[in-house]
Coordinates of C-alpha atoms and ligand atoms in Angstrom, one line a residue:
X13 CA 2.0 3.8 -8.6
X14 CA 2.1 2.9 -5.2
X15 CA 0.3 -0.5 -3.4
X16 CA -0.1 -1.3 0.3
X17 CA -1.2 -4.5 1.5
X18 CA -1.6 -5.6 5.4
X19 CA -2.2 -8.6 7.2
X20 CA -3.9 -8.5 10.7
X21 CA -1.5 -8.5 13.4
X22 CA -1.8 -11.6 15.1
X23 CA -2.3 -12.3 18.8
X24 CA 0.9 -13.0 20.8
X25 CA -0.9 -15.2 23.4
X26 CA -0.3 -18.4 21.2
X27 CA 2.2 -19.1 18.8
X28 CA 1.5 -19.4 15.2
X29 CA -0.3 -21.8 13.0
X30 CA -1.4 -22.3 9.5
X31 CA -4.8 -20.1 10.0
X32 CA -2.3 -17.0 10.6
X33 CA 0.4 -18.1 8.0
X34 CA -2.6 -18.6 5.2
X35 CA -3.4 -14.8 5.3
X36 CA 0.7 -14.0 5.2
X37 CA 1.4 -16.2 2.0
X38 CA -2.1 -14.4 0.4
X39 CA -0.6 -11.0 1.3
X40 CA 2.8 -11.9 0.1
X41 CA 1.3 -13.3 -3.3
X42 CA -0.7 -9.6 -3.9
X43 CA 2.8 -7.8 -3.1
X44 CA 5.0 -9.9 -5.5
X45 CA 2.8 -9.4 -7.9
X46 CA 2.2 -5.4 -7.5
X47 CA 6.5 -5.3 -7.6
X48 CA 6.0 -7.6 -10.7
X49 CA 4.4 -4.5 -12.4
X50 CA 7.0 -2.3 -11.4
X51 CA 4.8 -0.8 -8.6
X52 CA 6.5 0.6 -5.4
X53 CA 5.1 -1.9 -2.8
X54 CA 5.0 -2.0 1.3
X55 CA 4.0 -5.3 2.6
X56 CA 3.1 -5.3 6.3
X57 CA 2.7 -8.0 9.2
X58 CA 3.4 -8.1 12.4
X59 CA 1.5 -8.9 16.2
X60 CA -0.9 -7.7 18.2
X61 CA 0.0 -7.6 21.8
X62 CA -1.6 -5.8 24.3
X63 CA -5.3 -6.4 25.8
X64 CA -6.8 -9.3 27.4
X65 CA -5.8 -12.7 26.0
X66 CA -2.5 -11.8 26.0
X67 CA -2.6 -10.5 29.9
X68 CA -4.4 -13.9 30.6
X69 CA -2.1 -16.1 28.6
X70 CA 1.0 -15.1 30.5
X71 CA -0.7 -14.8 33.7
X72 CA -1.8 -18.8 33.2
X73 CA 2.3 -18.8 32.5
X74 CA 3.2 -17.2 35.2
X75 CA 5.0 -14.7 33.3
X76 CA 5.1 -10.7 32.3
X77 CA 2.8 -10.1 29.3
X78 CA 5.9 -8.1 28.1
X79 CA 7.9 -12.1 28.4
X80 CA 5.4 -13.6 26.6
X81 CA 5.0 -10.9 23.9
X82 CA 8.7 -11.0 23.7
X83 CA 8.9 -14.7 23.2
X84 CA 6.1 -15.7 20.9
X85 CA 6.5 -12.4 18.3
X86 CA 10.2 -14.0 17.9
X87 CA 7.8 -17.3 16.1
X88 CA 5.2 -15.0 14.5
X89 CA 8.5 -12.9 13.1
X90 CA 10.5 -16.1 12.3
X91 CA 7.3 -17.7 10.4
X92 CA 7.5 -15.0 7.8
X93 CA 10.9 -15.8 6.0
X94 CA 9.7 -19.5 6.5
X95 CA 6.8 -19.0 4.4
X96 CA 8.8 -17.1 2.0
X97 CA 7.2 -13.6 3.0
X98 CA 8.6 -11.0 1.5
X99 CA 7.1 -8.1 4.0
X100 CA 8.4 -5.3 4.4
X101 CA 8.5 -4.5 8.2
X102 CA 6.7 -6.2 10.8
X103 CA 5.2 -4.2 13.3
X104 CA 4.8 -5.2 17.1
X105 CA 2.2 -3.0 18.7
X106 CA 4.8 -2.8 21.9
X107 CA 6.8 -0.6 20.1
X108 CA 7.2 2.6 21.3
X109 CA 6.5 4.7 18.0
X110 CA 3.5 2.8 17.2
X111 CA 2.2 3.5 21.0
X112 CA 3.0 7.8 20.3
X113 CA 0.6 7.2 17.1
X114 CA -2.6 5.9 19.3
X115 CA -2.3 8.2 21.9
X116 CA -1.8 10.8 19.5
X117 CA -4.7 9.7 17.2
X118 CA -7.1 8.7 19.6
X119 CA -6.6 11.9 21.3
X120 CA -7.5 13.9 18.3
X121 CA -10.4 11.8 18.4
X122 CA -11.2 12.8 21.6
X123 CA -10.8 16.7 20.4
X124 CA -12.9 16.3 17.8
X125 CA -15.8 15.5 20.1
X126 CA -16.2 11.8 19.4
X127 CA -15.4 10.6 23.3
X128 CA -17.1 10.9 26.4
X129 CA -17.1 9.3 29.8
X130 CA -19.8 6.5 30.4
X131 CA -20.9 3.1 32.2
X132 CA -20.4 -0.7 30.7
X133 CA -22.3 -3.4 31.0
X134 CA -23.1 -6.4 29.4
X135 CA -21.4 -9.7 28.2
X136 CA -17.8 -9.9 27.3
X137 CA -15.1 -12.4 25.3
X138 CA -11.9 -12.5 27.1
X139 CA -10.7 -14.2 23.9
X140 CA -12.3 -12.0 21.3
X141 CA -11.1 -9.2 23.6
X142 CA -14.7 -8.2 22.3
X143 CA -18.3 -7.1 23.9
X144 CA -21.3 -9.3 22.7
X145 CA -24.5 -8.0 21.4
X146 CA -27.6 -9.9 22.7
X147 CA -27.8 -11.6 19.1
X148 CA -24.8 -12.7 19.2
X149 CA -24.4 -14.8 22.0
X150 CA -24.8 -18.4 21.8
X151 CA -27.0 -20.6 24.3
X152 CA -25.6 -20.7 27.5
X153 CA -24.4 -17.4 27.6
X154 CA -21.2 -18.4 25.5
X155 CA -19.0 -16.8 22.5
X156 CA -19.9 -18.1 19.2
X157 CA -16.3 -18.3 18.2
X158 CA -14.4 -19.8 21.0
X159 CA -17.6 -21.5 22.6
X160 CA -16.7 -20.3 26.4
X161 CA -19.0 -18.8 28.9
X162 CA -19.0 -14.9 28.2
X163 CA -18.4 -13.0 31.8
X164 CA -20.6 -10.3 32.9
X165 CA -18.8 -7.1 32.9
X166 CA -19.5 -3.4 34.7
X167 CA -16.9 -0.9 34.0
X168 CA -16.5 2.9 33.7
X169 CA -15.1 3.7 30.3
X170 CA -14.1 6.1 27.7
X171 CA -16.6 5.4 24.4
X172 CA -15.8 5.8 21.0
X173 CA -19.3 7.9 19.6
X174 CA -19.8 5.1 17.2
X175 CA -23.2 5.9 17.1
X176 CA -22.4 9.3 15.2
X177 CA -20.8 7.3 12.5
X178 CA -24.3 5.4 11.0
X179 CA -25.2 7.3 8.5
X180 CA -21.4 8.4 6.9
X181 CA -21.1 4.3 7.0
X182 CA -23.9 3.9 5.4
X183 CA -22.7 6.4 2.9
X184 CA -19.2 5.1 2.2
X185 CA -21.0 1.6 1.6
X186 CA -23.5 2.5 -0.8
X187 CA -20.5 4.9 -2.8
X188 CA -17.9 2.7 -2.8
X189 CA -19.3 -0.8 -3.2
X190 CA -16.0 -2.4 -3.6
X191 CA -14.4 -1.5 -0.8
X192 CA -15.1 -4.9 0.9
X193 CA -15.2 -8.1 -0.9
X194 CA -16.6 -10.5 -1.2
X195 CA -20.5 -9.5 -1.6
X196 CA -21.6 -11.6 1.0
X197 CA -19.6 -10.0 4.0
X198 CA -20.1 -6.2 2.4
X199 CA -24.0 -7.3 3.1
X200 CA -23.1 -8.6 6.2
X201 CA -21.8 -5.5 7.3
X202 CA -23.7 -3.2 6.0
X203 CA -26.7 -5.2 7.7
X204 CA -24.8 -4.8 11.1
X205 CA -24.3 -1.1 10.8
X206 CA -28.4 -0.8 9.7
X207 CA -29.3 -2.8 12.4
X208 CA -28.3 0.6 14.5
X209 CA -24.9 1.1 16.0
X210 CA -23.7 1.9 20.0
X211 CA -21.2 3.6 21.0
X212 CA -18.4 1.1 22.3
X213 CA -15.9 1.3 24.8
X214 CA -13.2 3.3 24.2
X215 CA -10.4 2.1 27.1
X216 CA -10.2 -0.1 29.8
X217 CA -10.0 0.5 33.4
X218 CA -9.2 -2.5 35.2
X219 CA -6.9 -3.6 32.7
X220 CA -2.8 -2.6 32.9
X221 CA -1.7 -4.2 30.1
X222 CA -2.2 -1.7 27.0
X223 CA -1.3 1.5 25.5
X224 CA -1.2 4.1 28.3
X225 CA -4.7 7.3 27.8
X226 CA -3.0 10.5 27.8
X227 CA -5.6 11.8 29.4
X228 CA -6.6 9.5 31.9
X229 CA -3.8 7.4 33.5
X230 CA -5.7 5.0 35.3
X231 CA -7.2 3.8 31.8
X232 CA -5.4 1.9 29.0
X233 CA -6.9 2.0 25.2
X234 CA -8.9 -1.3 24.3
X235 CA -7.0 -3.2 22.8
X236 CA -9.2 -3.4 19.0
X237 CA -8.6 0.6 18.1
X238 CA -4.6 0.2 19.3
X239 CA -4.4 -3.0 17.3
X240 CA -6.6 -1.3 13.8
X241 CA -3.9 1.5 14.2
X242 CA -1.1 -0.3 13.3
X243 CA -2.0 0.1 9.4
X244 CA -1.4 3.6 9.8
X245 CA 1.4 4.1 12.4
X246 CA 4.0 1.7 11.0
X247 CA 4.3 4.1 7.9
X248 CA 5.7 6.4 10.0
X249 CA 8.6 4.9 11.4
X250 CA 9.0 1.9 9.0
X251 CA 12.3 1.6 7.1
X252 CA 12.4 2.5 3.4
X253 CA 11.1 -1.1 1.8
X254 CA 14.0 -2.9 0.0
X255 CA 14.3 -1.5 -3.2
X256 CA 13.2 1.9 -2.8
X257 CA 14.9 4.9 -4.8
X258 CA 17.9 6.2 -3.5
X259 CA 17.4 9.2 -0.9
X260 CA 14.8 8.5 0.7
X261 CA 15.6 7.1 3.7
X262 CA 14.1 8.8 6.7
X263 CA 10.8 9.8 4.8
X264 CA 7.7 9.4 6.1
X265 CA 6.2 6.6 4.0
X266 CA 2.8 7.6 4.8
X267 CA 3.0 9.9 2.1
X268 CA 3.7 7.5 -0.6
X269 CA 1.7 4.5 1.0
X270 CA -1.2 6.0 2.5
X271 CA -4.3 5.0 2.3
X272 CA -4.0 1.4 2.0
X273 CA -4.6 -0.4 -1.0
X274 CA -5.7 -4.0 1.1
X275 CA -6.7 -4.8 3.6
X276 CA -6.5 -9.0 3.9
X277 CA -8.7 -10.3 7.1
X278 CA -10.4 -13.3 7.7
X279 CA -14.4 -12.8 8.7
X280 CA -13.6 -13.3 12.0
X281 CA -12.5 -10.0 12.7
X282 CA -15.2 -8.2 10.3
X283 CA -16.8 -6.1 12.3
X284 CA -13.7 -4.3 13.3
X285 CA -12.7 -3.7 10.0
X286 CA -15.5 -2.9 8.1
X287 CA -17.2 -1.0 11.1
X288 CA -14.8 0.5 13.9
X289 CA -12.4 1.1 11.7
X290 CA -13.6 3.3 9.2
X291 CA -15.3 5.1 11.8
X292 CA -12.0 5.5 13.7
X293 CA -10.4 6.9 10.9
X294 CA -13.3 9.3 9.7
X295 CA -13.5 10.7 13.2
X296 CA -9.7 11.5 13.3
X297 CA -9.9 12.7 10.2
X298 CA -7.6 10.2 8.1
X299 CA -8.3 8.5 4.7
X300 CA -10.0 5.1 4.2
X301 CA -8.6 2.6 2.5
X302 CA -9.3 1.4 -0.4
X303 CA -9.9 -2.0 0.3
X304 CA -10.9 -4.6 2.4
X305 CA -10.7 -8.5 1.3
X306 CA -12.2 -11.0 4.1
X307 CA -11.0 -15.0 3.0
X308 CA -12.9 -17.9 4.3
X309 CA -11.0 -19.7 7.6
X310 CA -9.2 -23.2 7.0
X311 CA -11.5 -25.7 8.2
X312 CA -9.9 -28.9 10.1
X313 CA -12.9 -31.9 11.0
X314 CA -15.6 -29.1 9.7
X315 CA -14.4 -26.6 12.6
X316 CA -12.4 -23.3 12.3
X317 CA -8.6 -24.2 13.2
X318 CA -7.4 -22.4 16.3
X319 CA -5.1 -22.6 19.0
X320 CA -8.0 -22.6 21.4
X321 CA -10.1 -25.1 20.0
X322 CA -6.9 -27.2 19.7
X323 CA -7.0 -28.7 16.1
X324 CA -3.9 -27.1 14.5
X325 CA -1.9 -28.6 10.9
X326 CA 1.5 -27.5 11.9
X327 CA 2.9 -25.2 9.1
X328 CA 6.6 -25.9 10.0
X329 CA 6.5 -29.4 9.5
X330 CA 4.8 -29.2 6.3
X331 CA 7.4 -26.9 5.0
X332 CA 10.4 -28.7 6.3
X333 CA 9.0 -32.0 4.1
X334 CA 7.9 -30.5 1.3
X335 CA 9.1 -26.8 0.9
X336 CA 7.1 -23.0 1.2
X337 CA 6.0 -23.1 -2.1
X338 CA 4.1 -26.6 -2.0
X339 CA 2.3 -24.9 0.8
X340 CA 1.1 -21.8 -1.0
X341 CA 0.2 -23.3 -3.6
X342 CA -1.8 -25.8 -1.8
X343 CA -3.4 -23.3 0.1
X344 CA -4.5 -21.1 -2.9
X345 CA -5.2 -23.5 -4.9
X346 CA -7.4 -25.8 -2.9
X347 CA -9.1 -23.5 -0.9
X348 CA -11.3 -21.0 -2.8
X349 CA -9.9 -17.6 -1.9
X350 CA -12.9 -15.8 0.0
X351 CA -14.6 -19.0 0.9
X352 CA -14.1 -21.3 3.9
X353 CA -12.4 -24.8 2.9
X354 CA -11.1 -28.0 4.7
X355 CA -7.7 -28.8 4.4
X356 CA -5.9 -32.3 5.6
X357 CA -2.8 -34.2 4.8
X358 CA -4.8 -35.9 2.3
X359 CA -5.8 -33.3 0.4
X360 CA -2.5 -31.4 0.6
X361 CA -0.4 -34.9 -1.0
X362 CA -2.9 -35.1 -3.6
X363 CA -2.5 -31.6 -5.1
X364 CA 1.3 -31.7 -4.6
X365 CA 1.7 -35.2 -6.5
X366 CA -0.9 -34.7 -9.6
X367 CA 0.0 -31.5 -9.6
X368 CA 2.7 -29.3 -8.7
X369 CA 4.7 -33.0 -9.3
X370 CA 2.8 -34.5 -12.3
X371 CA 1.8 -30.9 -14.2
X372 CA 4.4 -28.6 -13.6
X373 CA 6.9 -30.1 -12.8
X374 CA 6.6 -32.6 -15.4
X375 CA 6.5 -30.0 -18.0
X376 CA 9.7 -28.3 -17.0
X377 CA 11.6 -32.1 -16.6
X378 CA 10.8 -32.8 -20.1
X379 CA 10.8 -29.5 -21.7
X380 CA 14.3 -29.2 -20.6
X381 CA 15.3 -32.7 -21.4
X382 CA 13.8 -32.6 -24.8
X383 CA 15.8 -29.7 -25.6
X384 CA 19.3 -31.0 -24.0
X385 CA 18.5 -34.1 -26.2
X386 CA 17.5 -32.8 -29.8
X387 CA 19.1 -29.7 -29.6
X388 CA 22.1 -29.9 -27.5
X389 CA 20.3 -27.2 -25.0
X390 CA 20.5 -24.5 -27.3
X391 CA 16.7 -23.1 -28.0
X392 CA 15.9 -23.0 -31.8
X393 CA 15.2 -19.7 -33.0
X394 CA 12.1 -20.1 -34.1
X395 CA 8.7 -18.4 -33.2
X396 CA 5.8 -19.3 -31.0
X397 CA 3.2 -21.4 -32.6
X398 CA -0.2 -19.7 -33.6
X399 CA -1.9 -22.0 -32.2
X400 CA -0.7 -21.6 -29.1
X401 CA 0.0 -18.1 -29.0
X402 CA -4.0 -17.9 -29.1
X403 CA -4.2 -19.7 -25.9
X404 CA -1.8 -17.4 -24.2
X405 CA -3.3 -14.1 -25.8
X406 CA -4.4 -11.8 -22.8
X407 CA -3.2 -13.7 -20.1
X408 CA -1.2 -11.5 -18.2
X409 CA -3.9 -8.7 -17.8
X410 CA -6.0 -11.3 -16.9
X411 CA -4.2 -12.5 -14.1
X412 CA -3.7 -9.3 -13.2
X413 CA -7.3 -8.1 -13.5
X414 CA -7.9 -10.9 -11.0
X415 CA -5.5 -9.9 -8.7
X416 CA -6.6 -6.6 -8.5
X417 CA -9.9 -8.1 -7.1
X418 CA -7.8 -10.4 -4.5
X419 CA -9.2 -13.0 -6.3
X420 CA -6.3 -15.2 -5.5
X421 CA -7.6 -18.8 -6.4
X422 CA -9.0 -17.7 -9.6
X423 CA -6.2 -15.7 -10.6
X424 CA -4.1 -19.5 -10.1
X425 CA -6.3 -21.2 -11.9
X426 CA -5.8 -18.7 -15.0
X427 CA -2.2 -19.7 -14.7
X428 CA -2.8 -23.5 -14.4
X429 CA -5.5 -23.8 -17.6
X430 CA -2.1 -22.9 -19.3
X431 CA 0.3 -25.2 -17.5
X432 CA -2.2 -27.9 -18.6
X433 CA -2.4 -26.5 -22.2
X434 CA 1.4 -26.7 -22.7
X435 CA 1.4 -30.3 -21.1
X436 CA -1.2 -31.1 -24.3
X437 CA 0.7 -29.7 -26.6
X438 CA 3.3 -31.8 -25.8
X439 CA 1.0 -34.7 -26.1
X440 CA -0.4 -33.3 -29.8
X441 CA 2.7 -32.7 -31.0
X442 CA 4.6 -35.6 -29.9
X443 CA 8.3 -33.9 -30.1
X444 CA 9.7 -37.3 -29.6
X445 CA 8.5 -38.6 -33.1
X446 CA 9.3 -35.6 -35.0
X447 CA 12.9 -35.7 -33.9
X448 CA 12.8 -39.4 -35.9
X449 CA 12.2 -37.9 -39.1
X450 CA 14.6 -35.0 -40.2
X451 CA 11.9 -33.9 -42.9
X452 CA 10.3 -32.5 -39.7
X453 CA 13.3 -30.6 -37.9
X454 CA 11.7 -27.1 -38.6
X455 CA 8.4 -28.6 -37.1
X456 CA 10.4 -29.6 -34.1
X457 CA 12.4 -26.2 -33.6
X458 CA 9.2 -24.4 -33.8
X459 CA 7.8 -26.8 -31.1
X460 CA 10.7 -26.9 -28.4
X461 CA 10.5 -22.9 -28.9
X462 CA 7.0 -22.7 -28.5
X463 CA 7.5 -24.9 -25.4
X464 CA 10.0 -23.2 -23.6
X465 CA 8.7 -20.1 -23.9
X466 CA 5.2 -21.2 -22.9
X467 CA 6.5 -22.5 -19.7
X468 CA 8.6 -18.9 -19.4
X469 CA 5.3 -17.3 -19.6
X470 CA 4.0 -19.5 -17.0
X471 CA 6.5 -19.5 -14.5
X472 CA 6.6 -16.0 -14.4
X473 CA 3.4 -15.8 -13.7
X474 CA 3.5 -18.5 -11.1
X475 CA 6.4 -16.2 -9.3
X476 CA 4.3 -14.9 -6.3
X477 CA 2.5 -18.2 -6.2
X478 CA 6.3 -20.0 -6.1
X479 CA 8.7 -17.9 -5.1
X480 CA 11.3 -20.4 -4.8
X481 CA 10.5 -22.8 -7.4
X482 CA 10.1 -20.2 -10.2
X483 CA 13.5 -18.5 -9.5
X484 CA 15.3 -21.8 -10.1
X485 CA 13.2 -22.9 -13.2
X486 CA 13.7 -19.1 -14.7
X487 CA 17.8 -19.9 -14.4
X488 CA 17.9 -22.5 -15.9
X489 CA 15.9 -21.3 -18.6
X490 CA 18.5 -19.0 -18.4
X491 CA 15.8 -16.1 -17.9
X492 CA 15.4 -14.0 -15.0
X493 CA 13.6 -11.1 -15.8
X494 CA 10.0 -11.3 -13.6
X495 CA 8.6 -8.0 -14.7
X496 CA 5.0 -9.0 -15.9
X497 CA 5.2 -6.6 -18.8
X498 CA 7.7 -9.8 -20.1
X499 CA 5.4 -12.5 -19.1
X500 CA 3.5 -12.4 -22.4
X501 CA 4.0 -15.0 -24.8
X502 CA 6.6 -14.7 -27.4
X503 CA 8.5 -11.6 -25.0
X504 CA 10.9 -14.2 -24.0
X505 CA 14.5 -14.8 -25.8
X506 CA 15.7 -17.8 -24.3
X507 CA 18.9 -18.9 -25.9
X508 CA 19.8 -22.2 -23.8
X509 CA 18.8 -24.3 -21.0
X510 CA 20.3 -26.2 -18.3
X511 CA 19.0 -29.1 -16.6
X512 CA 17.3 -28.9 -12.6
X513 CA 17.4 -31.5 -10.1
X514 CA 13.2 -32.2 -10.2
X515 CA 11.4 -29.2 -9.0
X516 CA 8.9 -31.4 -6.5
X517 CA 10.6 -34.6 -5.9
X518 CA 8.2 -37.4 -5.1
X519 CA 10.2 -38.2 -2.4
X520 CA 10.8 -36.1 0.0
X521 CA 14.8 -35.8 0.5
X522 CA 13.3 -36.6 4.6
X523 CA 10.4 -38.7 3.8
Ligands
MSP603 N1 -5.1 -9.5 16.8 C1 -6.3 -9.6 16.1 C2 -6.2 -8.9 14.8 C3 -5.9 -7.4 14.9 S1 -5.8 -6.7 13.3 C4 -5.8 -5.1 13.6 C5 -6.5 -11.1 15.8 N2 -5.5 -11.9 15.9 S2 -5.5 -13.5 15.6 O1 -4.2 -14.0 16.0 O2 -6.6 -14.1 16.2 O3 -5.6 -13.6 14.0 C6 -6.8 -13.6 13.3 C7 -6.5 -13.7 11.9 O4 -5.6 -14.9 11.6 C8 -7.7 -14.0 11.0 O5 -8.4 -12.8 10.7 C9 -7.0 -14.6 9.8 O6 -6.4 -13.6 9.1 C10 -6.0 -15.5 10.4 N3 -6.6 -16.8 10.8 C11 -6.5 -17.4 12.1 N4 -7.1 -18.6 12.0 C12 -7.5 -18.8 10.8 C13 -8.2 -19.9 10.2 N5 -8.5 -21.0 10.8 N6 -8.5 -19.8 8.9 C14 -8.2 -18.7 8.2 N7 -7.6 -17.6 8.7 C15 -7.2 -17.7 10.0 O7 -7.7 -11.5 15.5

């Protein structure tokens, strides 16, 4: 078994903020979890940075594209680790092997008849790097996204025969209906391609700042199909991921990896995705993915938060107060995966006190304490309560089964019904008052076991949630196995624990 997930590659002509590290951490949680099941995984991110904003962003600098690429894929590649990424390789469209795939791709496109030489006009997005259809233009002639006047453009052009793609869309929507998710944007898609598709511009001519057309050297490739290629072209001159058997190095990993299994996008870039993109590959004759999930966009003041519009939460300084895994979680957890959500400051100290503070980490404090208290540290050998064990039953391939769907927030809150379950069965059983009556000391081994392992079960589970928090808790539990085949209840054999400075301190050490 083999899984594949991607990010989009994110424009070099700002520097990064939470809207671009919320798609990384969901990425990162789906490729945890796939090398939880034993499943060879390739995680990919990287930036996007040829084309138009990117051009214009330096040029307002006063710098090279190349100098500002250079500069501002150093944060988007530094962000990664920060967030507690585990990708695999991080891709920069600049680089030379990924430039040899497009012009090699694009000009089998070409030689399978789907290009031909034509005139532009209309209204284009220097941001979007994108051309507007009449219905989607805002009053005043302006983008609907970054609300600037779109410019008039005329331009001779290379197309892409999009056109020649309607009906095998339509096709690979009604046969594979869930190859994007959720149901709302698969609608809104296939609506787009029935409304009747045009051909779109294939290169630019004015432009110099892109991947090179073989054919034509006074054209560069539009940005969008050198940017969608990335998915594919990085499997070829990728490094083996971490982990990988022995003797492979040096193999192409499109073999093993291709097609992809997700796709993670935000519906801002839809259209690409779930139109060109398919099309692209179907007229160069490569396999589809097999996914596509579009999430919701992080909503600051009711407006999508963008280095354009100016209303940025910095990520950095949220993870230097309160950790990565404070800001995952909050992420997941408070915004419905899928769906747009505010976020604020607010909201974020809430979730971290009452719960990753008051739930979790609660349960862990005491669960260790009680058993370094009544039992020395050393975990009774007794088995996992019945009653329990029936809240636990299934849970794994639950979680799983969510995950599989990308269903990220719902998957969390399978996990969390349990972290609350444990915290009342600490509550109902009251360990404290059956350690004052030795009558009741097979009644208390049987809870402090049950406890433990419960919260084994849980963290475990919690892993590609909490990286970092979950590794420490596991040690001290003195249990380190992650594979989720061992997350069920009752697979654990914890023989002793060993107390944790508090796993989310109230308190920030800085605060
Ligand atoms: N370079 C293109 C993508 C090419 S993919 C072949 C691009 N880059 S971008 O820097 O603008 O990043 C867009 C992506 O960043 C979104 O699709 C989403 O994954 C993420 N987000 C940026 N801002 C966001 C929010 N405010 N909310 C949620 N996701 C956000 O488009």
């Amino acid at each position: 078994m083999s899984f594949y997930v991607t990010t989009p590659i994110y424009y070099v002509n700002a520097a990064p903020h939470l809207g671009h590290a919320y798609t990384t951490i969901a990425a990162d949680v789906m490729a945890r979890h796939h090398r939880q099941r034993g499943e060879e995984v390739f995680f990919l991110t990287g930036t996007d940075e040829h084309g138009e904003p990117v051009a214009d962003a330096a040029h307002a600098l006063g710098i090279e594209p190349q100098e500002l690429a250079d500069r501002n894929a150093e944060r988007f590649k530094a962000l990664a680790p920060q967030l507690g990424a585990s990708n695999d390789f991080f891709i920069r469209t600049t680089d030379r092997q990924h430039e040899a795939t497009v012009q090699e791709v694009l000009s089998r496109v070409r030689e399978n008849g789907f290009v031909y030489e034509g005139t532009y006009e209309g209204s284009y997005c220097p941001r979007c790097a994108d051309f507007k259809a009449e219905n989607e233009i805002d009053e005043g002639n302006r983008c609907p996204i970054h609300h600037i006047e779109l410019t008039r453009e005329q331009e001779d052009n290379y197309f892409f025969k999009l056109s020649a793609f309607q009906e095998p869309l339509e096709r690979l929507y009604a046969e594979r209906e869930d190859w994007l998710a959720p149901r709302t944007r698969y609608n809104e898609a296939l609506s787009f391609i029935r409304s009747g598709l045009r051909d779109v511009p294939l290169t630019r001519h004015r432009l110099k700042w892109g991947v090179p057309v073989p054919w034509d050297s006074e054209h560069v490739f539009y940005v969008w199909f050198d940017a969608l290629l990335n998915y594919y072209s990085a499997l070829r001159y990728a490094p083996q991921p971490a982990g990988a058997p022995q003797g492979l190095a040096g193999e192409d990993l499109l073999g093993r990896f291709w097609p992809a299994s997700y796709h993670l996008i935000a519906k801002d870039i839809l259209r690409f995705h779930a139109v060109y993109w398919p099309a692209l590959l179907m007229a160069a004759e490569i396999e589809l993915p097999e996914h596509i999930f579009v999430h919701g966009y992080l909503l600051m003041e009711g407006e999508k938060m963008s280095k354009s519009l100016g209303n940025v939460l910095d990520p950095f300084a949220v993870i230097e107060r309160y950790g990565a895994d404070a800001l995952r979680f909050y992420l997941l957890r408070d915004v419905p995966f899928g769906q747009d959500g505010s976020v604020s400051t607010a909201s974020f100290e809430l979730r971290y006190e009452s719960e990753l503070a008051n739930e979790l980490g609660n349960l862990a404090s005491r669960t260790i304490a009680m058993i370094v208290r009544f039992r020395d540290g050393t975990v009774p050998a007794a088995g996992v309560d019945p009653a329990l064990a029936e809240d636990f039953a299934g849970l794994p391939e639950r979680v799983a089964a969510q995950i599989d769907r990308a269903e990220l927030t719902l998957a969390l809150e399978e996990i969390w019904q349990r972290v609350r379950r444990l915290n009342r069965y600490v509550e109902e059983q009251a360990p404290w008052r059956l350690a004052r009556d030795d009558a009741r000391a097979e009644d208390l081994d049987r809870v402090l076991a049950t406890l433990v392992e419960g919260l084994r079960s849980v963290t475990v589970l919690l892993w590609p949630y909490l990286p970092q928090s979950a590794e420490r808790l596991l040690g001290a539990l003195g249990a380190p196995d992650l594979a989720l085949v061992n997350a069920r209840l009752g697979a654990g054999s914890i023989e002793r624990v060993s107390t944790i400075d508090s796993l989310f301190p109230k308190e920030s050490p800085s605060g």
